Coordinates of N, CA and C in Angstrom, one line a residue:
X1 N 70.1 22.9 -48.8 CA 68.8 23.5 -48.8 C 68.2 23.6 -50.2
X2 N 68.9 24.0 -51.1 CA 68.7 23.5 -52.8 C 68.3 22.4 -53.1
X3 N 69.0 21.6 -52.8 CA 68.6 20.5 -53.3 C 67.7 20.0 -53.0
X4 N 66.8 20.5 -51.2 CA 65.6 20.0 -50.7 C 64.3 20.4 -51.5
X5 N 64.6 21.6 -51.7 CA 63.9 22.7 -52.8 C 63.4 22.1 -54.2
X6 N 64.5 21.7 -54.7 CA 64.8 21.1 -56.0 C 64.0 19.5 -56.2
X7 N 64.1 19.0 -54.9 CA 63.2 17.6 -54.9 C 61.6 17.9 -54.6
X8 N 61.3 19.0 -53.9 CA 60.0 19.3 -53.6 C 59.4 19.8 -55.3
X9 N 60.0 21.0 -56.1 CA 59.8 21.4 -57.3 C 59.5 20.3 -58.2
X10 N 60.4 19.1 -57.9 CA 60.9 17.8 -58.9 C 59.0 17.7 -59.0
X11 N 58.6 16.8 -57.9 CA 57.2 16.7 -57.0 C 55.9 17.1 -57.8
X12 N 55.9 18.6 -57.0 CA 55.0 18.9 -57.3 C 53.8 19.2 -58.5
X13 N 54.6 18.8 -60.0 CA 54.1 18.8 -60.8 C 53.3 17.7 -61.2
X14 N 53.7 16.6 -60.4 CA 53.3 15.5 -60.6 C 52.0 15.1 -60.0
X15 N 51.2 16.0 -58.6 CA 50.7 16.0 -57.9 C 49.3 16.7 -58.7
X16 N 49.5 17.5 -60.1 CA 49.0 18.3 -60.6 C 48.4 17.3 -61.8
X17 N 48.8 16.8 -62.5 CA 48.4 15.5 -63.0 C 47.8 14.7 -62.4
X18 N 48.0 14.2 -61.3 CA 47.6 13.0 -60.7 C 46.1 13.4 -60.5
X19 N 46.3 14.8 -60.2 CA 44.5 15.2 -59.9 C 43.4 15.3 -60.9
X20 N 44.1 15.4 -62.1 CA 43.0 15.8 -63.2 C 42.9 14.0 -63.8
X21 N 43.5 13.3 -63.3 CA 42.8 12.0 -63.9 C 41.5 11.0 -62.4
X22 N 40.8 10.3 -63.7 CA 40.0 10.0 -62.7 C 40.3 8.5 -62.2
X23 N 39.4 8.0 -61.2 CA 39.6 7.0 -60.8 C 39.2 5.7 -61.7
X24 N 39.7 4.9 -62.0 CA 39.2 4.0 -63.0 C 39.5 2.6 -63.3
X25 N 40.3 1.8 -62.4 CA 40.2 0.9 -61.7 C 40.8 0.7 -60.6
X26 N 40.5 -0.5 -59.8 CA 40.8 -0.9 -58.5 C 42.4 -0.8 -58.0
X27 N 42.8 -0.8 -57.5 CA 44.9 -0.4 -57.2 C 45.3 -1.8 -57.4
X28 N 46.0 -2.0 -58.0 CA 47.4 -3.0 -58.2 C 48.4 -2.7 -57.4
X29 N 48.9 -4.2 -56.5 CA 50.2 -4.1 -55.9 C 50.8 -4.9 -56.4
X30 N 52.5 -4.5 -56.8 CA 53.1 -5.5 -57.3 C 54.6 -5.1 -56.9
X31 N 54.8 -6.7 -56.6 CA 56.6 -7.1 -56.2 C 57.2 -7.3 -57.2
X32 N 58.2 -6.8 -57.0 CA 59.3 -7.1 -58.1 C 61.2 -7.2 -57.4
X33 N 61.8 -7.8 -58.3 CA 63.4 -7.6 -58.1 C 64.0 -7.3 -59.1
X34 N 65.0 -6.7 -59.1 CA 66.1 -6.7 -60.1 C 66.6 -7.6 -60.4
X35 N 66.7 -8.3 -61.7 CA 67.9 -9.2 -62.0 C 69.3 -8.7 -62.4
X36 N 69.2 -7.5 -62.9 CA 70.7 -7.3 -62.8 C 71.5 -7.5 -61.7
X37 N 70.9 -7.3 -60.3 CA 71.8 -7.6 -59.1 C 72.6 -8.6 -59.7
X38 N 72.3 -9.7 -59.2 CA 73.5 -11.0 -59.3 C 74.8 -11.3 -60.2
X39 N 74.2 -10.3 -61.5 CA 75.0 -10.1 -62.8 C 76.0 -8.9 -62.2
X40 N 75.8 -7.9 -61.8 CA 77.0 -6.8 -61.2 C 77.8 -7.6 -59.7
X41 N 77.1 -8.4 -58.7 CA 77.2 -8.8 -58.2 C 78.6 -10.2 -58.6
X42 N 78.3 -10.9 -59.2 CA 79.3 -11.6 -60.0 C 80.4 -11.0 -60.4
X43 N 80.1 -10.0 -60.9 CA 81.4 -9.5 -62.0 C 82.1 -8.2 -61.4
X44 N 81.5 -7.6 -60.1 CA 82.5 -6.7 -59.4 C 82.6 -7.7 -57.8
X45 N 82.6 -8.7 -57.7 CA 82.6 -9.3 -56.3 C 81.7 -8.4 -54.9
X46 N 81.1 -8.2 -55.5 CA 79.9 -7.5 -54.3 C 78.5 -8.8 -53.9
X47 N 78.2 -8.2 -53.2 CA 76.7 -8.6 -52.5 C 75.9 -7.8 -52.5
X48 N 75.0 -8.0 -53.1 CA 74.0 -7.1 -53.1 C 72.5 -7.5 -53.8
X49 N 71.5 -6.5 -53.6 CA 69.9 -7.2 -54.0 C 69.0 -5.6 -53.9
X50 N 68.5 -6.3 -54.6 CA 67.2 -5.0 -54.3 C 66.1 -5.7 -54.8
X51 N 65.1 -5.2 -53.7 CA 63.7 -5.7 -53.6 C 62.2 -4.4 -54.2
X52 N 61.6 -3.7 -55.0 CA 60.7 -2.6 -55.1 C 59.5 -3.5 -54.8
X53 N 58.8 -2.7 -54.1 CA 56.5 -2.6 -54.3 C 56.3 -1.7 -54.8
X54 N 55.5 -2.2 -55.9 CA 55.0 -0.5 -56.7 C 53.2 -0.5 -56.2
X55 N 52.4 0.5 -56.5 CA 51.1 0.6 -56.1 C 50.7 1.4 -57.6
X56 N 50.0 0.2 -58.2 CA 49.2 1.5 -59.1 C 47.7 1.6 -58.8
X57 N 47.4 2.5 -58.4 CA 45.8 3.5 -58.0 C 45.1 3.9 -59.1
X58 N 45.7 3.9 -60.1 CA 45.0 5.1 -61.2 C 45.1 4.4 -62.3
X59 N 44.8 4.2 -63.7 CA 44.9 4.1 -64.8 C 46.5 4.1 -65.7
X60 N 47.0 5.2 -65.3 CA 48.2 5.7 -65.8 C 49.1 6.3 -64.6
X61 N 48.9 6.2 -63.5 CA 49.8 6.6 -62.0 C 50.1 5.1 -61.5
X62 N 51.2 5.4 -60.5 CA 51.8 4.4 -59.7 C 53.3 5.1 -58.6
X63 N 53.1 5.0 -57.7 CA 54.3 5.1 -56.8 C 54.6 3.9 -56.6
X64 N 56.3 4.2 -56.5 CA 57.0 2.6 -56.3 C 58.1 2.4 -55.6
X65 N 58.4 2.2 -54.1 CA 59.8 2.0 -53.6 C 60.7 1.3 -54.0
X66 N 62.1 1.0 -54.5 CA 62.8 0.4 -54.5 C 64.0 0.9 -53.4
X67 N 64.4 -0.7 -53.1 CA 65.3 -0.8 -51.9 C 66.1 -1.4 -52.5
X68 N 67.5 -1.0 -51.9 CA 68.7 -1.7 -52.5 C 70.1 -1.5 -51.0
X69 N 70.5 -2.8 -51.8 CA 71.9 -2.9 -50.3 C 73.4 -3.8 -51.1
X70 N 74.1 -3.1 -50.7 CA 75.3 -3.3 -51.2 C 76.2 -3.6 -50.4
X71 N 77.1 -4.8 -50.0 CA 78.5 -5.0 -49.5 C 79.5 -5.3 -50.6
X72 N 80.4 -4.5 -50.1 CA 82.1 -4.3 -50.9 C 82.6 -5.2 -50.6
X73 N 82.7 -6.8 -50.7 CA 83.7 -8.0 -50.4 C 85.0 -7.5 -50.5
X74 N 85.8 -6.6 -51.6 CA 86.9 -6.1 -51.6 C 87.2 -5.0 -50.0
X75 N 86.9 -4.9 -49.9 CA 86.8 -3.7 -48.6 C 86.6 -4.2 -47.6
X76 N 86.1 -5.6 -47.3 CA 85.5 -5.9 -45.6 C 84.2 -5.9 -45.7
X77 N 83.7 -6.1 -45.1 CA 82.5 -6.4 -44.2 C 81.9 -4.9 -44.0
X78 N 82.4 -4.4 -43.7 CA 81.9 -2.8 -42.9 C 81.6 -2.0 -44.3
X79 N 82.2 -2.5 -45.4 CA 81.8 -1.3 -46.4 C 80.7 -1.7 -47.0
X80 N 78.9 -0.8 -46.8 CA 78.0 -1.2 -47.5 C 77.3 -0.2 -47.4
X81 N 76.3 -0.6 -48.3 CA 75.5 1.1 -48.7 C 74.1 0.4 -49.0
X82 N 73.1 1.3 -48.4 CA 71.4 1.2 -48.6 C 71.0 1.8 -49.2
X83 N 70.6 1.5 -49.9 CA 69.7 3.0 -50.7 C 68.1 2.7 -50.9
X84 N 67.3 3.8 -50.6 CA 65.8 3.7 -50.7 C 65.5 4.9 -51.9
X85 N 64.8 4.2 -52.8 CA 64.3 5.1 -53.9 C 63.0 5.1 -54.0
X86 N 62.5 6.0 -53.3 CA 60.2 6.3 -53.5 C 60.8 6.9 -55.3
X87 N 59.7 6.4 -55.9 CA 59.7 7.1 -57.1 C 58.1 7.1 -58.0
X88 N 57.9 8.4 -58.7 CA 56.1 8.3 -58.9 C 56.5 7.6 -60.7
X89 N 55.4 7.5 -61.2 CA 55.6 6.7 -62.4 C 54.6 7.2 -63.2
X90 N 54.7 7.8 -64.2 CA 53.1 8.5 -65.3 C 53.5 7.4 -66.5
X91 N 52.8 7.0 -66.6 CA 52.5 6.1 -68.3 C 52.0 7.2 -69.2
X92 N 52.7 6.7 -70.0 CA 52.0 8.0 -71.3 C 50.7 7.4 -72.4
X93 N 50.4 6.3 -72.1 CA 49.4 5.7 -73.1 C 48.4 5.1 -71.8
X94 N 47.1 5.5 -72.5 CA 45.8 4.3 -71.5 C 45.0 2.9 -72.0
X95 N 46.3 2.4 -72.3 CA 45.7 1.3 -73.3 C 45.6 0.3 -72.2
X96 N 46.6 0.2 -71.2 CA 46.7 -0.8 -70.1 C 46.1 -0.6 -69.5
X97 N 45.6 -1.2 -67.4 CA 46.5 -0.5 -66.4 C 48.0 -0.5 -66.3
X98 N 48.8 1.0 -66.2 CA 50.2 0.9 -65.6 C 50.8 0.2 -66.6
X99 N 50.8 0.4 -67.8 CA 51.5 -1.0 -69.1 C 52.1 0.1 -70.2
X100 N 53.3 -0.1 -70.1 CA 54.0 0.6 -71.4 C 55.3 1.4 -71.2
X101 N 55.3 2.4 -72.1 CA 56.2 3.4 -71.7 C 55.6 4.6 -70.6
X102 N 56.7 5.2 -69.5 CA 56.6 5.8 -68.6 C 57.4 6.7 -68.2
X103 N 57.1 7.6 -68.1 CA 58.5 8.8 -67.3 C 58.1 9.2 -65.7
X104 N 58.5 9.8 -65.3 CA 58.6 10.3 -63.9 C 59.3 10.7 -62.7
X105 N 59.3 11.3 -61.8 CA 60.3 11.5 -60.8 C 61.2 10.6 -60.1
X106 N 61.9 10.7 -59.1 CA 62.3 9.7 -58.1 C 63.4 10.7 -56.9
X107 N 62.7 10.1 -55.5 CA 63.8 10.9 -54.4 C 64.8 9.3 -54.5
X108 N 66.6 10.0 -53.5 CA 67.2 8.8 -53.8 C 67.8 9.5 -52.2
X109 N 67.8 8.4 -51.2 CA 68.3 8.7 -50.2 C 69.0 7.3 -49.7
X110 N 70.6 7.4 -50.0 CA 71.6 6.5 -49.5 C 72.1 7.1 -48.1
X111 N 72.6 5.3 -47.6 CA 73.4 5.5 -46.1 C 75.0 4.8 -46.8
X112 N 75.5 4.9 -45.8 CA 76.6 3.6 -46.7 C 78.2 4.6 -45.4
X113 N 78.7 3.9 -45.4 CA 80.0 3.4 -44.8 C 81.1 3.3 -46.0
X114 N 82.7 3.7 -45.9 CA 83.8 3.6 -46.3 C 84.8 3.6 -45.5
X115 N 86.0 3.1 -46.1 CA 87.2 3.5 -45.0 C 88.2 4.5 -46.0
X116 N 88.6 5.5 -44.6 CA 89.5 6.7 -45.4 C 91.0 5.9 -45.4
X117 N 91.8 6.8 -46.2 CA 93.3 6.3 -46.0 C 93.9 6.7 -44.6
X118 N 93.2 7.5 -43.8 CA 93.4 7.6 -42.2 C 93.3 6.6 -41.4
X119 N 94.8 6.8 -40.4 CA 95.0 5.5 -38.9 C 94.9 6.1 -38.2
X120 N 94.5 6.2 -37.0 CA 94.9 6.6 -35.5 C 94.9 5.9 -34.9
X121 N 95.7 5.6 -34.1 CA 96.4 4.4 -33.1 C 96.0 3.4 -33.6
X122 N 96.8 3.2 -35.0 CA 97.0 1.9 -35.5 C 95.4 1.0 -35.9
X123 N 94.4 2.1 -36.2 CA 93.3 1.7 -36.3 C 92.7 2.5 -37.7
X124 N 92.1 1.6 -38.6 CA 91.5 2.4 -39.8 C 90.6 3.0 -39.7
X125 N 90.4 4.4 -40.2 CA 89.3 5.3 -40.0 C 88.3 5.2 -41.5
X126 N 86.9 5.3 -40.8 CA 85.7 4.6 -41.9 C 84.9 6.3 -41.2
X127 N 84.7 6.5 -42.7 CA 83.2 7.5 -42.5 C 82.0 6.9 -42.8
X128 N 80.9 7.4 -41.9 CA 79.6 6.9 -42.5 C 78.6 8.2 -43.0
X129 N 78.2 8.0 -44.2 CA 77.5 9.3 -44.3 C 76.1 8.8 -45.0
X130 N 75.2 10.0 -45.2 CA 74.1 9.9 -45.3 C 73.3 11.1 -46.5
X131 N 73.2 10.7 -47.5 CA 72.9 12.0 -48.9 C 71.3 11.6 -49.2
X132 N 71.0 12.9 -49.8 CA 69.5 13.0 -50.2 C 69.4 13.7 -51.8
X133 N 68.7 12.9 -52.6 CA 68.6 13.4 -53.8 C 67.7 13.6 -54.7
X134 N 67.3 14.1 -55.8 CA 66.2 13.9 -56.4 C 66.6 13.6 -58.3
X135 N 65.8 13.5 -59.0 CA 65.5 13.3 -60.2 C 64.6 13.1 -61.1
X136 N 65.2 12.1 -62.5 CA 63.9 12.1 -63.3 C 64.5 10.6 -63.5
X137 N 63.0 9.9 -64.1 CA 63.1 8.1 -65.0 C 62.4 8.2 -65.7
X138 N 62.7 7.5 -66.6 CA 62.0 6.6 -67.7 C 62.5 5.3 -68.1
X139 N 61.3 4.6 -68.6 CA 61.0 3.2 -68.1 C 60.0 2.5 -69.1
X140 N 59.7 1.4 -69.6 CA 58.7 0.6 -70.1 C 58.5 -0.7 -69.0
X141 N 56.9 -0.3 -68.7 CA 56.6 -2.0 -68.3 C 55.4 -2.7 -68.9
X142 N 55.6 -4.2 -68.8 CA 54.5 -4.8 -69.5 C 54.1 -5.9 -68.6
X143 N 53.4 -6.9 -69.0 CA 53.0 -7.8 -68.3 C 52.6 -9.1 -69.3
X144 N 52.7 -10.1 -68.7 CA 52.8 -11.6 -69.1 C 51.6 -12.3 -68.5
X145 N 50.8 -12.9 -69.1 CA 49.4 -13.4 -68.9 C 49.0 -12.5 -67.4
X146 N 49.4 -11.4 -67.3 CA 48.1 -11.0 -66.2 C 49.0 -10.7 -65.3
X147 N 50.0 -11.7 -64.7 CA 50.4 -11.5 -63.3 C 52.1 -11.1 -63.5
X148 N 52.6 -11.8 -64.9 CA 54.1 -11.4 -64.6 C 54.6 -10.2 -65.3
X149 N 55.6 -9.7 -64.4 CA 55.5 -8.5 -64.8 C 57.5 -7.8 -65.3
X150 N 57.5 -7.2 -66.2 CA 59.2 -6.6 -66.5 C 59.0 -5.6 -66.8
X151 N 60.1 -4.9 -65.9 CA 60.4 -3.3 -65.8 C 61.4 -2.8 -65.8
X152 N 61.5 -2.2 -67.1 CA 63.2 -1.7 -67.3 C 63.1 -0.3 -67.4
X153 N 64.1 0.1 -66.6 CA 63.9 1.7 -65.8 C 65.6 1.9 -66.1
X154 N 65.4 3.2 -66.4 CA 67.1 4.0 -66.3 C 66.6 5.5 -65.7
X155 N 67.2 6.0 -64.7 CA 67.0 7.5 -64.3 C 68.0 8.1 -63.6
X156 N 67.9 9.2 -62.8 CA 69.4 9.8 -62.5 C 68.9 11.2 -61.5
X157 N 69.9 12.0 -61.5 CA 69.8 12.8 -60.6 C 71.0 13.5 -60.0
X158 N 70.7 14.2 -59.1 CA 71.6 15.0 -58.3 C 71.4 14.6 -56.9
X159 N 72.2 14.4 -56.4 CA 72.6 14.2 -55.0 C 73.7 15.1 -53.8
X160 N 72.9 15.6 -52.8 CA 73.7 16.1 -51.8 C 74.2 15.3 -50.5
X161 N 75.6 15.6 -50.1 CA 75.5 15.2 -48.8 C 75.3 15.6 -48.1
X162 N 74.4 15.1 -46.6 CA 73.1 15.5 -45.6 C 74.3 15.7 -44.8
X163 N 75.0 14.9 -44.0 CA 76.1 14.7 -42.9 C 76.7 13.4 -43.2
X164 N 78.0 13.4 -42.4 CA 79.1 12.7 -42.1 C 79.7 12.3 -41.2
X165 N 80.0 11.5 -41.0 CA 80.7 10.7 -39.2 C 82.1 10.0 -40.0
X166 N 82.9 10.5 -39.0 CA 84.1 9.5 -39.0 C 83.8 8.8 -37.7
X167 N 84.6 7.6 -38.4 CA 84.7 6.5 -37.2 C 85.9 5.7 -36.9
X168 N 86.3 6.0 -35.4 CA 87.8 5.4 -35.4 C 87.3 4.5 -34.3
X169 N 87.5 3.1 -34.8 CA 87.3 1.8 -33.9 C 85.5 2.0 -33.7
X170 N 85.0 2.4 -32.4 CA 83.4 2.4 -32.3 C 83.0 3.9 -31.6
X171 N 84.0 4.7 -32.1 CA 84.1 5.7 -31.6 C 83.7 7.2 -33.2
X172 N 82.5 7.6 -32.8 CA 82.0 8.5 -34.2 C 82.6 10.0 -33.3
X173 N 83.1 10.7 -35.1 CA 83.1 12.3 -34.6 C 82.2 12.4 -35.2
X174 N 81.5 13.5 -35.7 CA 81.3 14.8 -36.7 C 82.6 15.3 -37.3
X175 N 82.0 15.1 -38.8 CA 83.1 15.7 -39.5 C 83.2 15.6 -41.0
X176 N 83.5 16.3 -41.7 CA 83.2 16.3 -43.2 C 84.2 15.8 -44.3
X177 N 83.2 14.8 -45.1 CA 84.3 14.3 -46.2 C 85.0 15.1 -47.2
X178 N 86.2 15.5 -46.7 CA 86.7 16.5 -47.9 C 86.5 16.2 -49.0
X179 N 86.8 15.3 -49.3 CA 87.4 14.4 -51.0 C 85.8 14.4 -51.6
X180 N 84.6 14.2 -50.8 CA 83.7 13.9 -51.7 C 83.3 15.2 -52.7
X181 N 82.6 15.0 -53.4 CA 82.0 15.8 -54.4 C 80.7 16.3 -53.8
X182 N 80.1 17.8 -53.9 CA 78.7 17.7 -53.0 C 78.6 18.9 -53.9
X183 N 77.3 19.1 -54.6 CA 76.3 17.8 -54.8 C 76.9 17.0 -56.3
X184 N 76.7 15.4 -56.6 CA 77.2 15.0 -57.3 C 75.6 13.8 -58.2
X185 N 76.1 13.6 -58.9 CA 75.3 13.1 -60.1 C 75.2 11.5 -59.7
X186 N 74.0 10.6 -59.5 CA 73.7 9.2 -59.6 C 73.0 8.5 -60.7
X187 N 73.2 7.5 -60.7 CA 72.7 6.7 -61.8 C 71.2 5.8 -61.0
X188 N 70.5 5.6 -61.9 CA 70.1 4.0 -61.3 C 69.4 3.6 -62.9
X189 N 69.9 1.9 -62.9 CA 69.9 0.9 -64.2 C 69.0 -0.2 -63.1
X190 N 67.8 -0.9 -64.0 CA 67.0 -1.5 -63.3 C 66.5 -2.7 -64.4
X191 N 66.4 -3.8 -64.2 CA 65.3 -4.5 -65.0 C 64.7 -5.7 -64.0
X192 N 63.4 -5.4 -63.7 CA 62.5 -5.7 -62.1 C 61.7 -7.0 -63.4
X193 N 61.9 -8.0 -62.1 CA 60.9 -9.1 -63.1 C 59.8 -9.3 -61.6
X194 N 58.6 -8.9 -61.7 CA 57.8 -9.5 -60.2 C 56.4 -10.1 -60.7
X195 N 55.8 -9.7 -59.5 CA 54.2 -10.4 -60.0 C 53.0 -9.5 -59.2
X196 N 52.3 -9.4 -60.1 CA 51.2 -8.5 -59.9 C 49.9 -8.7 -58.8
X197 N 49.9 -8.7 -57.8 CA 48.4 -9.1 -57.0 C 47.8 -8.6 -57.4

Protein backbone atom coordinates (compact mmCIF):
# COMPACT_ATOMS: atom_id res chain seq x y z
CA UNK A 1 0.00 0.00 0.00
CA UNK A 2 3.22 2.34 0.27
CA UNK A 3 4.51 1.69 -2.42
CA UNK A 4 1.10 2.40 -4.37
CA UNK A 5 1.11 5.71 -2.51
CA UNK A 6 4.69 6.35 -3.35
CA UNK A 7 4.06 5.84 -7.22
CA UNK A 8 1.00 8.03 -7.21
CA UNK A 9 3.22 10.97 -5.17
CA UNK A 10 6.21 9.95 -7.78
CA UNK A 11 3.15 11.28 -10.54
CA UNK A 12 1.72 13.86 -9.44
CA UNK A 13 4.16 16.48 -9.65
CA UNK A 14 4.58 15.90 -13.06
CA UNK A 15 1.00 16.48 -13.86
CA UNK A 16 1.71 20.08 -12.33
CA UNK A 17 4.20 20.97 -15.00
CA UNK A 18 2.66 19.46 -17.69
CA UNK A 19 -0.14 22.04 -17.19
CA UNK A 20 1.69 25.28 -17.05
CA UNK A 21 3.31 24.55 -20.49
CA UNK A 22 1.58 25.42 -23.52
CA UNK A 23 0.71 23.65 -26.64
CA UNK A 24 3.26 24.30 -29.30
CA UNK A 25 3.64 21.76 -31.74
CA UNK A 26 1.88 18.89 -33.33
CA UNK A 27 2.60 15.28 -31.17
CA UNK A 28 5.50 13.10 -32.32
CA UNK A 29 5.29 9.31 -32.26
CA UNK A 30 8.23 7.44 -32.12
CA UNK A 31 9.58 3.70 -32.12
CA UNK A 32 12.40 2.72 -30.82
CA UNK A 33 14.60 -0.58 -29.52
CA UNK A 34 17.25 -1.16 -27.33
CA UNK A 35 20.41 -2.27 -28.70
CA UNK A 36 21.83 -3.36 -25.71
CA UNK A 37 19.49 -6.34 -25.75
CA UNK A 38 21.45 -8.60 -28.00
CA UNK A 39 24.84 -7.50 -26.31
CA UNK A 40 23.47 -8.91 -22.60
CA UNK A 41 21.74 -11.37 -24.52
CA UNK A 42 25.11 -12.83 -25.96
CA UNK A 43 27.10 -12.60 -22.99
CA UNK A 44 24.59 -14.01 -20.22
CA UNK A 45 22.97 -16.68 -22.76
CA UNK A 46 19.41 -15.22 -22.45
CA UNK A 47 16.74 -14.10 -24.99
CA UNK A 48 15.45 -11.25 -24.82
CA UNK A 49 14.28 -7.70 -26.65
CA UNK A 50 12.50 -4.81 -25.79
CA UNK A 51 10.40 -2.71 -27.98
CA UNK A 52 9.30 1.36 -26.37
CA UNK A 53 6.53 4.07 -28.27
CA UNK A 54 7.17 7.31 -26.92
CA UNK A 55 4.47 10.27 -27.66
CA UNK A 56 5.70 13.70 -27.50
CA UNK A 57 2.59 16.27 -27.20
CA UNK A 58 4.27 19.21 -25.88
CA UNK A 59 7.47 21.04 -26.58
CA UNK A 60 9.44 19.55 -23.61
CA UNK A 61 6.83 16.53 -22.41
CA UNK A 62 6.53 13.01 -23.68
CA UNK A 63 5.21 9.63 -22.19
CA UNK A 64 6.85 6.57 -23.27
CA UNK A 65 6.20 2.67 -22.78
CA UNK A 66 8.86 0.36 -22.82
CA UNK A 67 8.33 -3.36 -23.06
CA UNK A 68 10.73 -5.92 -22.34
CA UNK A 69 10.87 -9.91 -22.17
CA UNK A 70 13.34 -12.09 -20.99
CA UNK A 71 14.08 -16.06 -21.26
CA UNK A 72 16.71 -17.84 -18.94
CA UNK A 73 18.23 -20.42 -21.64
CA UNK A 74 20.10 -21.58 -18.37
CA UNK A 75 16.93 -22.43 -16.47
CA UNK A 76 14.47 -23.87 -19.32
CA UNK A 77 12.08 -22.51 -21.15
CA UNK A 78 9.58 -21.70 -18.33
CA UNK A 79 12.01 -19.15 -16.76
CA UNK A 80 10.97 -15.65 -18.16
CA UNK A 81 10.05 -12.29 -17.10
CA UNK A 82 7.96 -9.26 -18.85
CA UNK A 83 8.32 -6.17 -17.85
CA UNK A 84 6.18 -3.01 -18.92
CA UNK A 85 7.70 0.40 -18.07
CA UNK A 86 4.99 3.65 -18.80
CA UNK A 87 7.45 6.34 -18.03
CA UNK A 88 6.79 10.53 -18.38
CA UNK A 89 9.90 12.31 -19.74
CA UNK A 90 10.52 16.46 -19.01
CA UNK A 91 13.40 17.83 -21.21
CA UNK A 92 15.10 20.57 -19.49
CA UNK A 93 15.95 22.78 -22.49
CA UNK A 94 13.37 24.14 -25.48
CA UNK A 95 15.76 24.32 -28.07
CA UNK A 96 14.23 21.13 -29.79
CA UNK A 97 11.03 19.23 -29.89
CA UNK A 98 11.71 16.45 -27.02
CA UNK A 99 15.75 16.82 -27.96
CA UNK A 100 18.38 16.70 -25.20
CA UNK A 101 18.84 16.19 -21.74
CA UNK A 102 15.79 14.85 -19.62
CA UNK A 103 14.63 13.64 -16.21
CA UNK A 104 11.49 12.14 -15.11
CA UNK A 105 9.39 9.46 -13.53
CA UNK A 106 8.73 5.83 -14.49
CA UNK A 107 6.08 2.91 -13.05
CA UNK A 108 7.89 -0.64 -13.40
CA UNK A 109 5.49 -3.59 -13.36
CA UNK A 110 7.20 -7.16 -13.90
CA UNK A 111 5.51 -10.79 -14.32
CA UNK A 112 8.19 -13.51 -14.58
CA UNK A 113 8.33 -17.24 -13.40
CA UNK A 114 11.36 -19.15 -11.51
CA UNK A 115 11.99 -22.48 -10.20
CA UNK A 116 12.42 -22.97 -6.23
CA UNK A 117 14.94 -25.67 -4.90
CA UNK A 118 11.40 -27.51 -4.01
CA UNK A 119 10.17 -31.21 -5.44
CA UNK A 120 6.98 -32.74 -4.74
CA UNK A 121 6.40 -36.01 -6.27
CA UNK A 122 9.48 -35.86 -8.06
CA UNK A 123 8.34 -32.63 -9.82
CA UNK A 124 10.09 -29.10 -9.68
CA UNK A 125 8.29 -26.34 -8.04
CA UNK A 126 8.39 -22.78 -10.11
CA UNK A 127 6.78 -19.57 -8.53
CA UNK A 128 5.16 -17.12 -10.64
CA UNK A 129 4.89 -13.71 -9.25
CA UNK A 130 3.88 -10.31 -10.13
CA UNK A 131 5.63 -6.77 -8.47
CA UNK A 132 4.76 -3.11 -8.97
CA UNK A 133 7.13 -0.19 -8.70
CA UNK A 134 7.92 3.22 -9.18
CA UNK A 135 10.91 5.73 -9.67
CA UNK A 136 13.04 8.29 -11.23
CA UNK A 137 15.30 8.59 -15.00
CA UNK A 138 17.39 10.48 -16.62
CA UNK A 139 18.30 10.39 -20.12
CA UNK A 140 19.55 12.42 -23.25
CA UNK A 141 17.92 12.20 -26.68
CA UNK A 142 18.73 13.54 -29.96
CA UNK A 143 17.88 13.04 -33.39
CA UNK A 144 19.70 12.46 -36.88
CA UNK A 145 18.43 14.31 -39.96
CA UNK A 146 14.86 14.53 -38.61
CA UNK A 147 13.70 11.05 -38.25
CA UNK A 148 16.56 9.01 -36.49
CA UNK A 149 16.43 8.96 -33.20
CA UNK A 150 19.07 7.72 -29.82
CA UNK A 151 18.08 7.49 -26.34
CA UNK A 152 20.20 6.71 -23.53
CA UNK A 153 18.26 6.47 -20.35
CA UNK A 154 19.53 5.02 -16.80
CA UNK A 155 16.70 5.05 -13.92
CA UNK A 156 15.72 2.91 -10.92
CA UNK A 157 13.48 2.55 -8.24
CA UNK A 158 11.70 0.59 -5.63
CA UNK A 159 9.78 -2.29 -6.19
CA UNK A 160 7.12 -4.39 -4.27
CA UNK A 161 5.82 -7.71 -4.49
CA UNK A 162 1.93 -7.64 -5.53
CA UNK A 163 1.43 -11.67 -5.13
CA UNK A 164 2.88 -15.06 -5.72
CA UNK A 165 1.85 -18.62 -7.01
CA UNK A 166 3.73 -21.66 -6.62
CA UNK A 167 3.41 -24.08 -9.21
CA UNK A 168 3.84 -27.78 -8.98
CA UNK A 169 3.45 -29.46 -12.52
CA UNK A 170 0.06 -27.21 -13.82
CA UNK A 171 -1.22 -27.02 -10.58
CA UNK A 172 -0.90 -23.14 -8.81
CA UNK A 173 -1.27 -22.51 -4.94
CA UNK A 174 -1.18 -19.10 -3.23
CA UNK A 175 1.78 -18.63 -1.42
CA UNK A 176 4.63 -16.35 -0.57
CA UNK A 177 8.26 -16.16 -1.63
CA UNK A 178 10.10 -16.31 1.51
CA UNK A 179 13.66 -15.75 0.19
CA UNK A 180 12.59 -12.71 -1.79
CA UNK A 181 13.37 -9.28 -0.73
CA UNK A 182 9.97 -6.95 -0.53
CA UNK A 183 10.34 -4.12 -1.36
CA UNK A 184 13.65 -4.24 -3.29
CA UNK A 185 15.61 -1.84 -5.60
CA UNK A 186 15.59 -2.17 -9.85
CA UNK A 187 17.66 -0.90 -12.31
CA UNK A 188 16.87 -0.07 -15.91
CA UNK A 189 20.13 0.68 -18.56
CA UNK A 190 18.68 1.54 -22.06
CA UNK A 191 20.24 2.89 -25.36
CA UNK A 192 16.80 2.94 -27.86
CA UNK A 193 17.84 3.72 -31.52
CA UNK A 194 14.11 4.28 -33.47
CA UNK A 195 12.51 6.58 -35.86
CA UNK A 196 10.36 9.40 -35.52
CA UNK A 197 6.84 9.74 -37.46
Amino acid sequence: MKLHLLVILIFLPSTTIFAQDTLSTKPKFIIKADILSPFFSIAKDLKMGSLTAELGFKKRHSIQVMGSYKVDTHLGPSEKTLQIIPMYKFFLFKKKFCDGLYTGVNANYIQGNFPSDKIIHSTNVWYRYNSLGGGLILGYQTYIKKHLVIDALIGGGMQELINAKEIVGNVKFDDKITNAQNPNFYLILALNIGYKF
